[in-house]
């Protein structure tokens, strides 16, 4: 991971928060999935890359997504997680 771009809205009256995090990473080799960890009580609403909503598979606190397209080694890519 090269950079996190965090945008959070705290809603004290509802005891909740909403937000998104842009995760910029450098592709270091071939991969079919990416793992994103998010602890309860936060819930992933969606994950987007290149304007495409990605399918999310959850296993405990780990969320797995497949990249939107080819991931060329050495390039920087970003996924945005909405929660």
mmCIF file of N, CA and C in Angstrom:
data_model
loop_
_atom_site.group_PDB
_atom_site.id
_atom_site.type_symbol
_atom_site.label_atom_id
_atom_site.label_comp_id
_atom_site.label_asym_id
_atom_site.label_seq_id
_atom_site.Cartn_x
_atom_site.Cartn_y
_atom_site.Cartn_z
ATOM 1 N N UNK A 1 0.850 -1.180 0.000
ATOM 2 C CA UNK A 1 0.000 0.000 0.000
ATOM 3 C C UNK A 1 0.890 1.235 0.000
ATOM 4 N N UNK A 2 0.582 2.159 -0.902
ATOM 5 C CA UNK A 2 1.358 3.390 -1.008
ATOM 6 C C UNK A 2 0.692 4.564 -0.296
ATOM 7 N N UNK A 3 -0.665 4.543 -0.236
ATOM 8 C CA UNK A 3 -1.361 5.703 0.334
ATOM 9 C C UNK A 3 -2.799 5.338 0.703
ATOM 10 N N UNK A 4 -3.276 5.904 1.819
ATOM 11 C CA UNK A 4 -4.680 5.824 2.210
ATOM 12 C C UNK A 4 -5.257 7.233 2.153
ATOM 13 N N UNK A 5 -6.397 7.415 1.499
ATOM 14 C CA UNK A 5 -7.106 8.698 1.447
ATOM 15 C C UNK A 5 -8.430 8.496 2.175
ATOM 16 N N UNK A 6 -8.491 8.976 3.406
ATOM 17 C CA UNK A 6 -9.617 8.695 4.295
ATOM 18 C C UNK A 6 -10.577 9.877 4.348
ATOM 19 N N UNK A 7 -11.875 9.610 4.225
ATOM 20 C CA UNK A 7 -12.938 10.611 4.327
ATOM 21 C C UNK A 7 -14.018 10.024 5.232
ATOM 22 N N UNK A 8 -14.158 10.580 6.439
ATOM 23 C CA UNK A 8 -15.077 10.030 7.436
ATOM 24 C C UNK A 8 -16.028 11.115 7.913
ATOM 25 N N UNK A 9 -17.311 10.749 8.029
ATOM 26 C CA UNK A 9 -18.326 11.638 8.594
ATOM 27 C C UNK A 9 -18.843 11.005 9.885
ATOM 28 N N UNK A 10 -18.615 11.683 10.986
ATOM 29 C CA UNK A 10 -19.070 11.201 12.291
ATOM 30 C C UNK A 10 -20.462 11.764 12.542
ATOM 31 N N UNK A 11 -21.378 10.887 12.955
ATOM 32 C CA UNK A 11 -22.748 11.282 13.239
ATOM 33 C C UNK A 11 -23.062 10.953 14.698
ATOM 34 N N UNK A 12 -22.676 11.865 15.630
ATOM 35 C CA UNK A 12 -22.811 11.584 17.067
ATOM 36 C C UNK A 12 -24.251 11.310 17.506
ATOM 37 N N UNK A 13 -25.210 12.012 16.916
ATOM 38 C CA UNK A 13 -26.607 11.828 17.320
ATOM 39 C C UNK A 13 -27.073 10.401 17.044
ATOM 40 N N UNK A 14 -26.491 9.758 16.054
ATOM 41 C CA UNK A 14 -26.860 8.387 15.693
ATOM 42 C C UNK A 14 -25.836 7.370 16.193
ATOM 43 N N UNK A 15 -24.798 7.846 16.874
ATOM 44 C CA UNK A 15 -23.700 6.984 17.331
ATOM 45 C C UNK A 15 -23.151 6.155 16.170
ATOM 46 N N UNK A 16 -22.918 6.818 15.029
ATOM 47 C CA UNK A 16 -22.438 6.100 13.863
ATOM 48 C C UNK A 16 -21.462 6.953 13.068
ATOM 49 N N UNK A 17 -20.851 6.330 12.101
ATOM 50 C CA UNK A 17 -20.019 7.057 11.152
ATOM 51 C C UNK A 17 -20.153 6.404 9.799
ATOM 52 N N UNK A 18 -19.869 7.197 8.786
ATOM 53 C CA UNK A 18 -19.864 6.739 7.400
ATOM 54 C C UNK A 18 -18.609 7.277 6.768
ATOM 55 N N UNK A 19 -18.171 6.618 5.744
ATOM 56 C CA UNK A 19 -16.991 7.144 5.093
ATOM 57 C C UNK A 19 -16.535 6.294 3.938
ATOM 58 N N UNK A 20 -15.354 6.651 3.500
ATOM 59 C CA UNK A 20 -14.718 5.908 2.417
ATOM 60 C C UNK A 20 -13.224 6.016 2.619
ATOM 61 N N UNK A 21 -12.520 5.046 2.076
ATOM 62 C CA UNK A 21 -11.065 5.100 2.071
ATOM 63 C C UNK A 21 -10.595 4.689 0.681
ATOM 64 N N UNK A 22 -9.805 5.547 0.083
ATOM 65 C CA UNK A 22 -9.153 5.213 -1.175
ATOM 66 C C UNK A 22 -7.820 4.564 -0.836
ATOM 67 N N UNK A 23 -7.608 3.373 -1.330
ATOM 68 C CA UNK A 23 -6.378 2.636 -1.048
ATOM 69 C C UNK A 23 -5.577 2.570 -2.346
ATOM 70 N N UNK A 24 -4.463 3.296 -2.364
ATOM 71 C CA UNK A 24 -3.587 3.284 -3.538
ATOM 72 C C UNK A 24 -2.452 2.312 -3.266
ATOM 73 N N UNK A 25 -2.216 1.436 -4.219
ATOM 74 C CA UNK A 25 -1.201 0.397 -4.061
ATOM 75 C C UNK A 25 -0.395 0.261 -5.344
ATOM 76 N N UNK A 26 0.789 -0.272 -5.199
ATOM 77 C CA UNK A 26 1.640 -0.557 -6.361
ATOM 78 C C UNK A 26 1.556 -2.049 -6.649
ATOM 79 N N UNK A 27 1.314 -2.385 -7.889
ATOM 80 C CA UNK A 27 1.207 -3.789 -8.300
ATOM 81 C C UNK A 27 2.614 -4.380 -8.337
ATOM 82 N N UNK A 28 2.839 -5.424 -7.535
ATOM 83 C CA UNK A 28 4.171 -6.037 -7.464
ATOM 84 C C UNK A 28 4.219 -7.401 -8.146
ATOM 85 N N UNK A 29 3.075 -7.905 -8.552
ATOM 86 C CA UNK A 29 3.039 -9.194 -9.228
ATOM 87 C C UNK A 29 1.610 -9.611 -9.479
ATOM 88 N N UNK A 30 1.415 -10.717 -10.150
ATOM 89 C CA UNK A 30 0.062 -11.172 -10.459
ATOM 90 C C UNK A 30 -0.696 -11.571 -9.195
ATOM 91 N N UNK A 31 -1.987 -11.231 -9.173
ATOM 92 C CA UNK A 31 -2.850 -11.607 -8.051
ATOM 93 C C UNK A 31 -4.286 -11.652 -8.548
ATOM 94 N N UNK A 32 -5.021 -12.602 -8.040
ATOM 95 C CA UNK A 32 -6.434 -12.712 -8.420
ATOM 96 C C UNK A 32 -7.334 -11.941 -7.482
ATOM 97 N N UNK A 33 -6.923 -11.815 -6.224
ATOM 98 C CA UNK A 33 -7.750 -11.158 -5.216
ATOM 99 C C UNK A 33 -6.909 -10.207 -4.382
ATOM 100 N N UNK A 34 -7.619 -9.277 -3.754
ATOM 101 C CA UNK A 34 -7.008 -8.353 -2.814
ATOM 102 C C UNK A 34 -7.770 -8.498 -1.499
ATOM 103 N N UNK A 35 -7.041 -8.495 -0.392
ATOM 104 C CA UNK A 35 -7.660 -8.607 0.922
ATOM 105 C C UNK A 35 -7.715 -7.243 1.573
ATOM 106 N N UNK A 36 -8.898 -6.889 2.074
ATOM 107 C CA UNK A 36 -9.113 -5.636 2.794
ATOM 108 C C UNK A 36 -9.665 -6.009 4.164
ATOM 109 N N UNK A 37 -9.006 -5.573 5.224
ATOM 110 C CA UNK A 37 -9.453 -5.887 6.576
ATOM 111 C C UNK A 37 -10.253 -4.718 7.135
ATOM 112 N N UNK A 38 -11.418 -5.016 7.716
ATOM 113 C CA UNK A 38 -12.267 -4.001 8.330
ATOM 114 C C UNK A 38 -12.932 -4.627 9.542
ATOM 115 N N UNK A 39 -12.693 -4.063 10.690
ATOM 116 C CA UNK A 39 -13.195 -4.608 11.944
ATOM 117 C C UNK A 39 -14.643 -4.197 12.189
ATOM 118 N N UNK A 40 -15.428 -5.093 12.780
ATOM 119 C CA UNK A 40 -16.788 -4.783 13.223
ATOM 120 C C UNK A 40 -16.682 -3.719 14.316
ATOM 121 N N UNK A 41 -17.609 -2.817 14.416
ATOM 122 C CA UNK A 41 -18.925 -2.841 13.788
ATOM 123 C C UNK A 41 -18.979 -2.170 12.408
ATOM 124 N N UNK A 42 -17.843 -1.777 11.829
ATOM 125 C CA UNK A 42 -17.871 -1.190 10.496
ATOM 126 C C UNK A 42 -18.301 -2.239 9.473
ATOM 127 N N UNK A 43 -19.070 -1.809 8.487
ATOM 128 C CA UNK A 43 -19.603 -2.715 7.469
ATOM 129 C C UNK A 43 -19.261 -2.152 6.093
ATOM 130 N N UNK A 44 -18.721 -2.981 5.236
ATOM 131 C CA UNK A 44 -18.415 -2.555 3.870
ATOM 132 C C UNK A 44 -19.731 -2.379 3.116
ATOM 133 N N UNK A 45 -19.923 -1.187 2.560
ATOM 134 C CA UNK A 45 -21.093 -0.917 1.723
ATOM 135 C C UNK A 45 -20.801 -1.308 0.284
ATOM 136 N N UNK A 46 -19.626 -0.895 -0.203
ATOM 137 C CA UNK A 46 -19.230 -1.231 -1.573
ATOM 138 C C UNK A 46 -17.737 -0.995 -1.738
ATOM 139 N N UNK A 47 -17.188 -1.610 -2.786
ATOM 140 C CA UNK A 47 -15.792 -1.401 -3.170
ATOM 141 C C UNK A 47 -15.809 -1.092 -4.669
ATOM 142 N N UNK A 48 -15.129 -0.001 -5.059
ATOM 143 C CA UNK A 48 -15.156 0.473 -6.439
ATOM 144 C C UNK A 48 -13.728 0.634 -6.957
ATOM 145 N N UNK A 49 -13.516 0.248 -8.217
ATOM 146 C CA UNK A 49 -12.241 0.477 -8.893
ATOM 147 C C UNK A 49 -12.540 0.804 -10.349
ATOM 148 N N UNK A 50 -11.918 1.853 -10.848
ATOM 149 C CA UNK A 50 -12.103 2.280 -12.242
ATOM 150 C C UNK A 50 -13.578 2.462 -12.580
ATOM 151 N N UNK A 51 -14.357 2.986 -11.619
ATOM 152 C CA UNK A 51 -15.771 3.234 -11.854
ATOM 153 C C UNK A 51 -16.653 2.000 -11.802
ATOM 154 N N UNK A 52 -16.071 0.849 -11.528
ATOM 155 C CA UNK A 52 -16.824 -0.407 -11.464
ATOM 156 C C UNK A 52 -16.958 -0.880 -10.030
ATOM 157 N N UNK A 53 -18.162 -1.259 -9.668
ATOM 158 C CA UNK A 53 -18.399 -1.842 -8.349
ATOM 159 C C UNK A 53 -17.906 -3.286 -8.370
ATOM 160 N N UNK A 54 -17.088 -3.645 -7.393
ATOM 161 C CA UNK A 54 -16.512 -4.982 -7.325
ATOM 162 C C UNK A 54 -17.325 -5.873 -6.388
ATOM 163 N N UNK A 55 -17.402 -7.150 -6.709
ATOM 164 C CA UNK A 55 -18.035 -8.117 -5.812
ATOM 165 C C UNK A 55 -17.133 -8.294 -4.599
ATOM 166 N N UNK A 56 -17.750 -8.394 -3.426
ATOM 167 C CA UNK A 56 -17.003 -8.539 -2.169
ATOM 168 C C UNK A 56 -17.359 -9.868 -1.533
ATOM 169 N N UNK A 57 -16.325 -10.622 -1.166
ATOM 170 C CA UNK A 57 -16.498 -11.878 -0.428
ATOM 171 C C UNK A 57 -15.919 -11.658 0.958
ATOM 172 N N UNK A 58 -16.700 -11.983 1.983
ATOM 173 C CA UNK A 58 -16.271 -11.741 3.363
ATOM 174 C C UNK A 58 -15.951 -13.050 4.066
ATOM 175 N N UNK A 59 -14.859 -13.008 4.860
ATOM 176 C CA UNK A 59 -14.477 -14.135 5.703
ATOM 177 C C UNK A 59 -13.994 -13.546 7.020
ATOM 178 N N UNK A 60 -14.894 -13.465 8.014
ATOM 179 C CA UNK A 60 -14.558 -12.825 9.288
ATOM 180 C C UNK A 60 -14.351 -11.337 9.076
ATOM 181 N N UNK A 61 -13.192 -10.816 9.505
ATOM 182 C CA UNK A 61 -12.881 -9.395 9.336
ATOM 183 C C UNK A 61 -12.230 -9.110 7.983
ATOM 184 N N UNK A 62 -11.966 -10.144 7.223
ATOM 185 C CA UNK A 62 -11.325 -9.967 5.918
ATOM 186 C C UNK A 62 -12.379 -9.912 4.817
ATOM 187 N N UNK A 63 -12.181 -8.966 3.904
ATOM 188 C CA UNK A 63 -13.040 -8.814 2.736
ATOM 189 C C UNK A 63 -12.153 -8.998 1.509
ATOM 190 N N UNK A 64 -12.606 -9.787 0.554
ATOM 191 C CA UNK A 64 -11.804 -10.091 -0.624
ATOM 192 C C UNK A 64 -12.503 -9.564 -1.873
ATOM 193 N N UNK A 65 -11.734 -8.906 -2.741
ATOM 194 C CA UNK A 65 -12.258 -8.404 -4.011
ATOM 195 C C UNK A 65 -11.304 -8.799 -5.133
ATOM 196 N N UNK A 66 -11.859 -8.936 -6.321
ATOM 197 C CA UNK A 66 -11.046 -9.162 -7.518
ATOM 198 C C UNK A 66 -10.895 -7.832 -8.222
ATOM 199 N N UNK A 67 -9.697 -7.477 -8.649
ATOM 200 C CA UNK A 67 -9.488 -6.198 -9.331
ATOM 201 C C UNK A 67 -10.397 -6.045 -10.546
ATOM 202 N N UNK A 68 -10.673 -4.780 -10.903
ATOM 203 C CA UNK A 68 -11.592 -4.467 -11.999
ATOM 204 C C UNK A 68 -11.052 -4.870 -13.361
ATOM 205 N N UNK A 69 -9.761 -4.980 -13.495
ATOM 206 C CA UNK A 69 -9.176 -5.322 -14.788
ATOM 207 C C UNK A 69 -7.740 -5.749 -14.606
ATOM 208 N N UNK A 70 -7.005 -5.833 -15.698
ATOM 209 C CA UNK A 70 -5.602 -6.235 -15.620
ATOM 210 C C UNK A 70 -4.802 -5.324 -14.691
ATOM 211 N N UNK A 71 -3.905 -5.921 -13.959
ATOM 212 C CA UNK A 71 -3.059 -5.202 -13.007
ATOM 213 C C UNK A 71 -1.615 -5.328 -13.491
ATOM 214 N N UNK A 72 -1.162 -4.356 -14.261
ATOM 215 C CA UNK A 72 0.187 -4.427 -14.829
ATOM 216 C C UNK A 72 1.234 -4.148 -13.753
ATOM 217 N N UNK A 73 2.197 -5.026 -13.639
ATOM 218 C CA UNK A 73 3.256 -4.904 -12.639
ATOM 219 C C UNK A 73 3.939 -3.548 -12.745
ATOM 220 N N UNK A 74 4.152 -2.922 -11.575
ATOM 221 C CA UNK A 74 4.826 -1.629 -11.517
ATOM 222 C C UNK A 74 3.889 -0.437 -11.549
ATOM 223 N N UNK A 75 2.592 -0.666 -11.850
ATOM 224 C CA UNK A 75 1.655 0.447 -11.903
ATOM 225 C C UNK A 75 1.050 0.709 -10.537
ATOM 226 N N UNK A 76 0.564 1.921 -10.331
ATOM 227 C CA UNK A 76 -0.169 2.284 -9.124
ATOM 228 C C UNK A 76 -1.650 2.218 -9.442
ATOM 229 N N UNK A 77 -2.410 1.585 -8.566
ATOM 230 C CA UNK A 77 -3.850 1.425 -8.751
ATOM 231 C C UNK A 77 -4.546 1.846 -7.470
ATOM 232 N N UNK A 78 -5.843 2.163 -7.551
ATOM 233 C CA UNK A 78 -6.616 2.564 -6.378
ATOM 234 C C UNK A 78 -7.942 1.839 -6.343
ATOM 235 N N UNK A 79 -8.311 1.363 -5.161
ATOM 236 C CA UNK A 79 -9.665 0.886 -4.898
ATOM 237 C C UNK A 79 -10.239 1.793 -3.831
ATOM 238 N N UNK A 80 -11.548 2.024 -3.894
ATOM 239 C CA UNK A 80 -12.220 2.850 -2.892
ATOM 240 C C UNK A 80 -13.228 1.984 -2.153
ATOM 241 N N UNK A 81 -13.085 1.933 -0.831
ATOM 242 C CA UNK A 81 -13.970 1.153 0.031
ATOM 243 C C UNK A 81 -14.927 2.127 0.702
ATOM 244 N N UNK A 82 -16.216 1.907 0.503
ATOM 245 C CA UNK A 82 -17.260 2.718 1.158
ATOM 246 C C UNK A 82 -17.811 1.914 2.315
ATOM 247 N N UNK A 83 -17.966 2.585 3.459
ATOM 248 C CA UNK A 83 -18.501 1.888 4.638
ATOM 249 C C UNK A 83 -19.408 2.814 5.418
#
